[in-house]
CSV table of C-alpha atoms in Angstrom, one decimal:
chain,number,residue,atom,x,y,z
A,137,MET,CA,57.7,43.1,-48.7
A,138,THR,CA,59.4,39.7,-48.7
A,139,TRP,CA,57.9,36.3,-49.1
A,140,SER,CA,58.5,35.1,-45.6
A,141,ALA,CA,56.7,38.2,-44.2
A,142,THR,CA,53.8,37.8,-46.7
A,143,ALA,CA,53.4,34.1,-45.5
A,144,ARG,CA,53.5,35.4,-42.0
A,145,GLY,CA,50.7,38.0,-42.7
A,146,ALA,CA,48.8,35.7,-44.1
A,147,HIS,CA,48.6,33.0,-41.1
A,148,GLN,CA,48.3,35.6,-38.7
A,149,PRO,CA,45.5,35.6,-36.5
A,150,ASP,CA,43.0,38.6,-36.7
A,151,ASN,CA,43.6,41.2,-34.4
A,152,THR,CA,40.5,40.8,-32.3
A,153,ALA,CA,39.9,40.6,-28.5
A,154,PHE,CA,39.0,36.8,-28.9
A,155,THR,CA,41.8,35.4,-31.2
A,156,GLN,CA,44.3,37.7,-29.5
A,157,GLN,CA,43.0,36.3,-26.0
A,158,ARG,CA,42.6,39.7,-24.6
A,159,LEU,CA,39.0,39.1,-23.5
A,160,PRO,CA,37.9,39.9,-19.9
A,161,ALA,CA,38.4,36.9,-17.4
A,162,TRP,CA,37.6,36.1,-13.7
A,163,GLN,CA,40.0,34.1,-11.6
A,164,PRO,CA,38.3,33.1,-8.2
A,165,LEU,CA,40.2,33.9,-5.2
A,166,LEU,CA,38.8,31.2,-2.7
A,167,SER,CA,38.8,32.6,0.6
A,168,ALA,CA,37.3,31.1,3.8
A,169,SER,CA,34.3,33.3,3.3
A,170,ILE,CA,33.7,31.7,0.0
A,171,THR,CA,34.6,28.1,0.5
A,172,LEU,CA,33.3,27.2,3.9
A,173,PRO,CA,29.6,28.2,2.8
A,174,LEU,CA,30.0,26.2,-0.3
A,175,PHE,CA,31.1,23.1,2.0
A,176,PHE,CA,28.2,23.4,4.5
A,177,CYS,CA,25.6,24.2,1.6
A,178,ALA,CA,26.8,21.2,-0.6
A,179,GLY,CA,26.5,18.9,2.6
A,180,LEU,CA,23.2,19.9,3.4
A,181,ALA,CA,22.0,19.4,0.0
A,182,PHE,CA,23.6,15.8,-0.2
A,183,ILE,CA,22.0,14.8,3.1
A,184,GLY,CA,18.4,16.1,2.3
A,185,LEU,CA,18.3,14.1,-1.1
A,186,GLY,CA,20.1,11.1,0.7
A,187,LEU,CA,17.3,11.2,3.3
A,188,GLY,CA,14.5,11.3,0.6
A,189,LEU,CA,16.3,8.6,-1.3
A,190,TYR,CA,16.6,6.4,1.8
A,191,TYR,CA,13.1,6.6,3.0
A,192,SER,CA,11.7,6.2,-0.3
A,193,SER,CA,13.6,2.8,-0.7
A,194,ASN,CA,12.6,1.7,3.0
A,195,ALA,CA,8.8,2.7,1.9
A,196,ILE,CA,9.3,0.0,-1.0
A,197,LYS,CA,7.7,-3.4,0.3
A,198,GLU,CA,9.5,-6.8,-0.6
A,199,LEU,CA,8.5,-10.3,0.0
A,200,GLY,CA,11.2,-12.7,-0.8
A,201,TYR,CA,11.8,-16.6,-0.7
A,202,ASP,CA,14.9,-18.8,-1.1
A,203,TYR,CA,13.8,-21.9,-2.8
A,204,THR,CA,17.4,-23.2,-3.5
A,205,GLY,CA,16.3,-26.3,-1.5
A,206,ASN,CA,18.9,-26.7,0.9
A,207,PRO,CA,17.9,-29.9,3.2
A,208,GLY,CA,15.2,-29.1,5.7
A,209,THR,CA,14.6,-25.7,4.3
A,210,GLY,CA,11.0,-26.1,3.2
A,211,ASP,CA,8.9,-27.6,0.0
A,212,CYS,CA,11.7,-27.5,-2.3
A,213,SER,CA,14.1,-29.1,-0.4
A,214,LEU,CA,13.6,-32.4,-2.3
A,215,CYS,CA,14.2,-30.6,-5.6
A,216,GLY,CA,17.3,-29.3,-4.2
A,217,VAL,CA,18.7,-32.5,-3.0
A,218,ALA,CA,18.5,-33.8,-6.6
A,219,ASP,CA,20.3,-30.6,-7.5
A,220,GLN,CA,23.3,-31.6,-6.1
A,221,ASP,CA,23.6,-34.2,-9.0
A,222,ARG,CA,24.0,-31.2,-11.2
A,223,ALA,CA,20.5,-31.3,-12.7
A,224,PRO,CA,16.8,-31.7,-10.8
A,225,PRO,CA,14.7,-34.4,-12.1
A,226,PRO,CA,12.2,-33.3,-14.7
A,227,SER,CA,9.3,-31.2,-13.7
A,228,CYS,CA,10.4,-31.2,-10.2
A,229,ARG,CA,7.7,-28.9,-8.5
A,230,CYS,CA,7.4,-27.2,-5.5
A,231,ALA,CA,5.5,-24.3,-3.9
A,232,TRP,CA,5.9,-21.1,-1.8
A,233,ASN,CA,2.8,-20.3,0.5
A,234,PHE,CA,2.3,-17.0,2.3
A,235,SER,CA,-0.2,-14.6,3.6
A,236,LEU,CA,-1.1,-10.8,3.1
A,237,PRO,CA,-2.8,-9.5,6.1
A,238,GLU,CA,-3.5,-6.3,3.8
A,239,LEU,CA,-3.1,-4.8,0.6
A,240,PHE,CA,0.0,-5.3,-1.0
A,241,GLN,CA,0.2,-1.7,-2.9
A,242,GLY,CA,0.7,-2.0,-6.6
A,243,PRO,CA,2.3,-2.1,-9.3
A,244,VAL,CA,3.7,-5.5,-8.3
A,245,TYR,CA,6.7,-6.8,-9.7
A,246,LEU,CA,8.1,-10.7,-10.0
A,247,TYR,CA,11.8,-11.0,-9.9
A,248,TYR,CA,14.0,-13.9,-9.5
A,249,GLU,CA,17.3,-13.6,-8.0
A,250,LEU,CA,20.8,-15.9,-8.6
A,251,THR,CA,23.6,-15.3,-6.4
A,252,LYS,CA,27.2,-16.6,-7.0
A,253,PHE,CA,26.4,-16.5,-10.8
A,254,TYR,CA,29.3,-14.5,-12.5
A,255,GLN,CA,27.7,-13.1,-15.7
A,256,ASN,CA,30.6,-10.5,-15.4
A,257,ASN,CA,33.2,-13.1,-16.2
A,258,ARG,CA,35.0,-12.0,-19.2
A,259,ARG,CA,34.7,-15.2,-21.5
A,260,TYR,CA,31.4,-15.8,-20.6
A,261,GLY,CA,30.3,-12.1,-21.3
A,262,VAL,CA,31.9,-12.4,-24.6
A,263,SER,CA,30.3,-16.0,-25.5
A,264,ARG,CA,27.5,-14.4,-27.9
A,265,ASP,CA,27.0,-13.6,-31.6
A,266,ASP,CA,25.2,-10.3,-32.0
A,267,ALA,CA,25.0,-10.5,-35.5
A,268,GLN,CA,23.2,-14.0,-35.0
A,269,LEU,CA,20.9,-12.3,-32.5
A,270,SER,CA,20.3,-9.4,-35.0
A,271,GLY,CA,18.5,-11.9,-37.2
A,272,LEU,CA,21.1,-12.1,-39.7
A,273,GLN,CA,20.6,-15.3,-42.0
A,274,SER,CA,24.2,-15.7,-42.7
A,275,ALA,CA,25.6,-15.6,-38.9
A,276,LEU,CA,22.9,-18.3,-38.2
A,277,ARG,CA,25.1,-20.8,-40.2
A,278,HIS,CA,28.8,-19.2,-39.3
A,279,PRO,CA,28.7,-18.4,-35.6
A,280,VAL,CA,31.6,-16.6,-34.5
A,281,ASN,CA,34.6,-18.0,-32.7
A,282,GLU,CA,33.7,-16.3,-29.2
A,283,CYS,CA,30.7,-18.8,-28.9
A,284,PHE,CA,33.0,-21.6,-28.8
A,285,PRO,CA,32.5,-24.3,-27.1
A,286,TYR,CA,28.8,-23.6,-27.9
A,287,GLN,CA,29.5,-23.0,-31.3
A,288,PHE,CA,28.7,-26.1,-33.2
A,289,SER,CA,27.5,-29.2,-32.0
A,290,ALA,CA,29.1,-32.5,-31.9
A,291,LYS,CA,27.8,-33.2,-35.3
A,292,GLY,CA,29.1,-29.9,-36.6
A,293,VAL,CA,25.6,-28.5,-37.0
A,294,PRO,CA,25.9,-24.6,-36.0
A,295,ILE,CA,24.3,-23.8,-32.8
A,296,ALA,CA,21.5,-21.0,-32.7
A,297,PRO,CA,21.6,-19.2,-30.4
A,298,CYS,CA,25.3,-19.8,-29.7
A,299,GLY,CA,27.5,-19.1,-26.7
A,300,ALA,CA,27.5,-19.8,-22.9
A,301,ILE,CA,25.1,-17.0,-22.2
A,302,ALA,CA,22.2,-18.5,-24.3
A,303,ASN,CA,23.2,-21.9,-23.2
A,304,SER,CA,22.8,-21.1,-19.5
A,305,LEU,CA,19.3,-19.6,-20.0
A,306,PHE,CA,17.3,-19.7,-16.7
A,307,ASN,CA,14.5,-21.7,-17.0
A,308,ASP,CA,12.4,-22.1,-13.7
A,309,THR,CA,8.6,-21.2,-14.2
A,310,PHE,CA,6.4,-19.7,-11.7
A,311,THR,CA,2.9,-19.2,-11.5
A,312,LEU,CA,0.7,-17.2,-8.6
A,313,TRP,CA,-2.4,-18.1,-7.1
A,314,HIS,CA,-4.9,-16.3,-4.6
A,315,GLN,CA,-7.2,-17.7,-2.2
A,316,ARG,CA,-9.6,-15.0,-1.3
A,317,LEU,CA,-11.4,-16.7,1.7
A,318,PRO,CA,-10.0,-19.3,4.1
A,319,GLY,CA,-11.2,-22.6,2.9
A,320,GLY,CA,-11.9,-21.3,-0.5
A,321,PRO,CA,-10.7,-22.2,-3.9
A,322,TYR,CA,-7.4,-20.8,-5.3
A,323,VAL,CA,-7.9,-18.5,-8.1
A,324,GLU,CA,-4.7,-18.1,-10.6
A,325,VAL,CA,-3.3,-14.4,-10.5
A,326,PRO,CA,-2.6,-13.1,-14.1
A,327,LEU,CA,1.0,-12.5,-14.6
A,328,ASP,CA,2.0,-10.1,-17.6
A,329,ARG,CA,4.7,-11.7,-19.2
A,330,THR,CA,5.4,-8.8,-21.9
A,331,GLY,CA,7.4,-5.6,-21.7
A,332,ILE,CA,9.6,-7.1,-19.2
A,333,ALA,CA,12.9,-6.4,-21.7
A,334,TRP,CA,14.7,-3.2,-22.2
A,335,TRP,CA,13.0,-1.1,-25.1
A,336,THR,CA,16.5,-1.0,-27.2
A,337,ASP,CA,16.9,-4.7,-26.5
A,338,TYR,CA,13.8,-6.0,-27.8
A,339,HIS,CA,13.2,-3.4,-30.8
A,340,ILE,CA,16.9,-2.8,-31.9
A,341,LYS,CA,19.2,-5.7,-31.1
A,342,PHE,CA,17.2,-8.7,-31.1
A,343,HIS,CA,15.3,-9.8,-34.1
A,344,ASN,CA,14.6,-13.0,-35.5
A,345,PRO,CA,15.9,-14.1,-39.3
A,346,PRO,CA,13.3,-13.6,-42.1
A,347,LEU,CA,10.3,-16.0,-42.3
A,348,VAL,CA,10.8,-18.7,-44.9
A,349,ASN,CA,7.3,-19.5,-46.6
A,350,GLY,CA,5.9,-17.9,-43.4
A,351,SER,CA,7.5,-20.3,-41.0
A,352,LEU,CA,10.2,-19.7,-38.3
A,353,ALA,CA,11.1,-23.0,-38.0
A,354,LEU,CA,12.2,-23.2,-41.6
A,355,ALA,CA,14.1,-19.8,-40.9
A,356,PHE,CA,16.3,-21.8,-38.4
A,357,LYS,CA,16.7,-24.8,-40.5
A,358,GLY,CA,20.2,-26.2,-40.4
A,359,THR,CA,20.8,-25.2,-36.9
A,360,THR,CA,20.4,-27.0,-33.6
A,361,ARG,CA,19.5,-25.9,-30.3
A,362,PRO,CA,22.1,-25.2,-27.2
A,363,PRO,CA,23.1,-28.2,-25.3
A,364,ASN,CA,21.3,-27.3,-22.2
A,365,TRP,CA,17.9,-26.5,-23.9
A,366,PRO,CA,15.0,-28.7,-24.1
A,367,VAL,CA,13.6,-27.2,-27.1
A,368,PRO,CA,14.9,-25.3,-29.9
A,369,VAL,CA,14.6,-21.4,-30.2
A,370,TYR,CA,11.6,-21.1,-32.3
A,371,GLN,CA,9.5,-23.0,-29.8
A,372,LEU,CA,10.3,-21.0,-26.8
A,373,SER,CA,6.7,-19.9,-26.7
A,374,PRO,CA,3.5,-20.7,-28.4
A,375,ASP,CA,3.0,-17.0,-29.0
A,376,PRO,CA,4.5,-16.1,-32.2
A,377,ASN,CA,5.2,-12.7,-31.1
A,378,ASN,CA,7.3,-13.8,-28.3
A,379,THR,CA,9.3,-16.6,-29.7
A,380,GLY,CA,12.9,-17.1,-31.2
A,381,PHE,CA,15.4,-14.3,-30.6
A,382,ILE,CA,12.6,-11.9,-29.6
A,383,ASN,CA,11.2,-14.3,-26.7
A,384,GLN,CA,11.2,-11.6,-23.7
A,385,ASP,CA,12.7,-14.1,-21.2
A,386,PHE,CA,15.7,-14.8,-23.5
A,387,VAL,CA,16.2,-11.0,-24.3
A,388,VAL,CA,16.0,-10.4,-20.5
A,389,TRP,CA,18.8,-13.1,-19.6
A,390,MET,CA,21.0,-11.9,-22.4
A,391,ARG,CA,21.6,-8.5,-20.5
A,392,THR,CA,24.3,-9.7,-18.6
A,393,ALA,CA,24.7,-8.4,-14.9
A,394,ALA,CA,27.8,-6.6,-13.7
A,395,LEU,CA,27.5,-8.5,-10.2
A,396,PRO,CA,27.6,-11.9,-9.1
A,397,TRP,CA,24.3,-11.5,-7.2
A,398,PHE,CA,21.3,-10.0,-9.4
A,399,ARG,CA,17.7,-10.3,-10.0
A,400,LYS,CA,15.9,-10.0,-13.3
A,401,LEU,CA,12.4,-9.2,-13.8
A,402,TYR,CA,9.8,-11.9,-14.5
A,403,ALA,CA,6.3,-10.7,-14.8
A,404,ARG,CA,4.3,-7.7,-13.8
A,405,ILE,CA,1.0,-8.0,-11.8
A,406,ARG,CA,-1.2,-5.5,-13.1
A,407,GLN,CA,-4.1,-7.0,-14.6
A,408,GLY,CA,-7.7,-7.8,-13.9
A,409,ASN,CA,-8.5,-7.3,-10.0
A,410,TYR,CA,-5.0,-6.9,-9.6
A,411,SER,CA,-4.2,-3.7,-11.4
A,412,ALA,CA,-4.1,-1.9,-7.5
A,413,GLY,CA,-2.0,-4.5,-6.1
A,414,LEU,CA,-2.6,-7.9,-4.2
A,415,PRO,CA,-5.3,-8.2,-2.1
A,416,ARG,CA,-5.4,-9.6,1.3
A,417,GLY,CA,-5.5,-13.3,1.6
A,418,ASN,CA,-3.7,-16.6,0.9
A,419,TYR,CA,-1.3,-17.0,-1.7
A,420,ARG,CA,0.8,-20.0,-3.1
A,421,VAL,CA,3.5,-19.5,-5.9
A,422,ASN,CA,3.9,-22.9,-7.6
A,423,ILE,CA,7.4,-23.4,-8.7
A,424,THR,CA,8.8,-25.6,-11.7
A,425,TYR,CA,12.4,-26.3,-10.5
A,426,ASN,CA,14.6,-26.6,-13.4
A,427,TYR,CA,17.5,-24.5,-12.9
A,428,PRO,CA,20.5,-26.0,-10.9
A,429,VAL,CA,22.7,-23.9,-8.7
A,430,ARG,CA,23.8,-26.0,-6.0
A,431,ALA,CA,26.6,-27.5,-8.0
A,432,PHE,CA,28.3,-24.0,-7.7
A,433,ASP,CA,26.9,-23.3,-4.4
A,434,GLY,CA,24.5,-20.8,-5.7
A,435,HIS,CA,21.1,-19.7,-4.4
A,436,LYS,CA,17.8,-19.0,-6.1
A,437,ARG,CA,15.1,-16.2,-4.8
A,438,ILE,CA,11.9,-15.4,-6.2
A,439,ILE,CA,10.9,-11.9,-5.1
A,440,LEU,CA,7.7,-9.8,-4.9
A,441,SER,CA,8.3,-6.0,-4.9
A,442,ASN,CA,6.7,-2.6,-6.0
A,443,ILE,CA,8.6,0.3,-6.6
A,444,SER,CA,8.8,4.1,-6.2
A,445,TRP,CA,9.6,7.2,-8.0
A,446,MET,CA,13.2,6.1,-7.7
A,447,GLY,CA,12.9,2.4,-8.9
A,448,GLY,CA,13.3,-0.6,-6.8
A,449,LYS,CA,14.3,-1.0,-3.4
A,450,ASN,CA,18.2,0.1,-3.2
A,451,PRO,CA,19.1,1.5,0.1
A,452,PHE,CA,22.7,1.9,-1.0
A,453,LEU,CA,22.3,5.2,-3.1
A,454,GLY,CA,20.8,7.2,0.0
A,455,ILE,CA,23.6,5.8,2.2
A,456,ALA,CA,26.1,7.0,-0.3
A,457,TYR,CA,24.4,10.6,-0.4
A,458,LEU,CA,24.2,10.9,3.5
A,459,VAL,CA,27.7,9.7,3.7
A,460,VAL,CA,29.1,12.3,1.2
A,461,GLY,CA,26.9,15.1,3.0
A,462,SER,CA,28.3,14.3,6.4
A,463,LEU,CA,31.8,14.2,5.1
A,464,CYS,CA,31.5,17.7,3.2
A,465,ILE,CA,30.1,19.0,6.6
A,466,LEU,CA,32.7,17.7,8.9
A,467,THR,CA,35.5,19.2,6.4
A,468,GLY,CA,33.6,22.3,6.6
A,469,PHE,CA,33.9,22.2,10.4
A,470,VAL,CA,37.5,21.3,10.4
A,471,MET,CA,38.5,24.1,8.1
A,472,LEU,CA,36.5,26.4,10.1
A,473,VAL,CA,38.5,25.4,13.2
A,474,VAL,CA,41.6,25.8,11.3
A,475,TYR,CA,40.6,29.2,10.1
A,476,ILE,CA,39.7,30.6,13.2
A,477,ARG,CA,42.9,29.5,15.1
A,478,TYR,CA,45.3,30.5,12.3
A,479,GLN,CA,43.3,33.8,12.0
A,480,ASP,CA,43.6,34.9,15.9
A,481,GLN,CA,47.4,33.9,15.7
A,482,ASN,CA,47.6,36.6,12.6
A,483,ASP,CA,45.8,38.9,14.4
A,484,GLU,CA,47.9,38.7,17.6
A,485,ALA,CA,50.9,39.0,15.3
A,486,GLU,CA,49.4,42.1,13.8
A,487,ASP,CA,49.0,43.7,17.5
A,488,GLN,CA,52.8,42.8,18.4
A,489,GLU,CA,54.1,44.6,15.2
């Protein structure tokens, strides 16, 4: 036996049905009796699912109020007029009053919504330092170049947190008040501000730097706040478990939106007498108007909403399933007509032969 024959034998696959590709195989022949039922069944399934999603979405209740403050639009118009100068006056306050004739079924979620705000802009979306946000001490002193021009202050001090996303943090605040009886006092509705961020963001991506002598302020020593912030990051909240890089509002804001109109969770209403929802009565939302949007022709809304098994109100998914299901059934009927027509022609040709 020559060397080449020996080499070929060493590399030759085993003589089995699997390695020699002799396993039995099935190749379907798509006929009208198979294809047409598939189209009709798929169409009915999509339509059924679409109807369920659509009606579930419509069953969700929402109350919204545009508090941008365009002239003549309500209590927030004075703050909106000042917003034309790129920033409202400090502590500009307004209110939204509404009434509920019946129970607003819980759990109730409070959102804020912005329009014409392009968090999906490429340069804006990368303007952050994930190493800094994860709590690395070295990253506090050396923010990445992607944060420019919010990398260092005018005096050369590193900014923490750096970048355009952090610098544009939403800072309007809301409180909700309930009047049980006409003419009676207003009682503040407790807003649960915990657990509003994604679990992976809060527990994995965002961490404060190690404390120095038990102080978070000393851990951030040698850094400065973003230019648009009134306070440094370690003073975002008096709660030591909700300040710094792990502040819930900050973590929610740092998860950028894919579209120029978006809403973000502000609080849940699920405590005390409001665990089942908002009882009937008069309500007032006190708004501290800080965030300027009229400079870029944007709008701000506050939204009260409950949820269903599919999440928040979103009719698009149900409509999409209905459209796809309808197209499947329409395609099935077209194919059925074509099949019957040409089947008759084939039968006539066979009879003539």
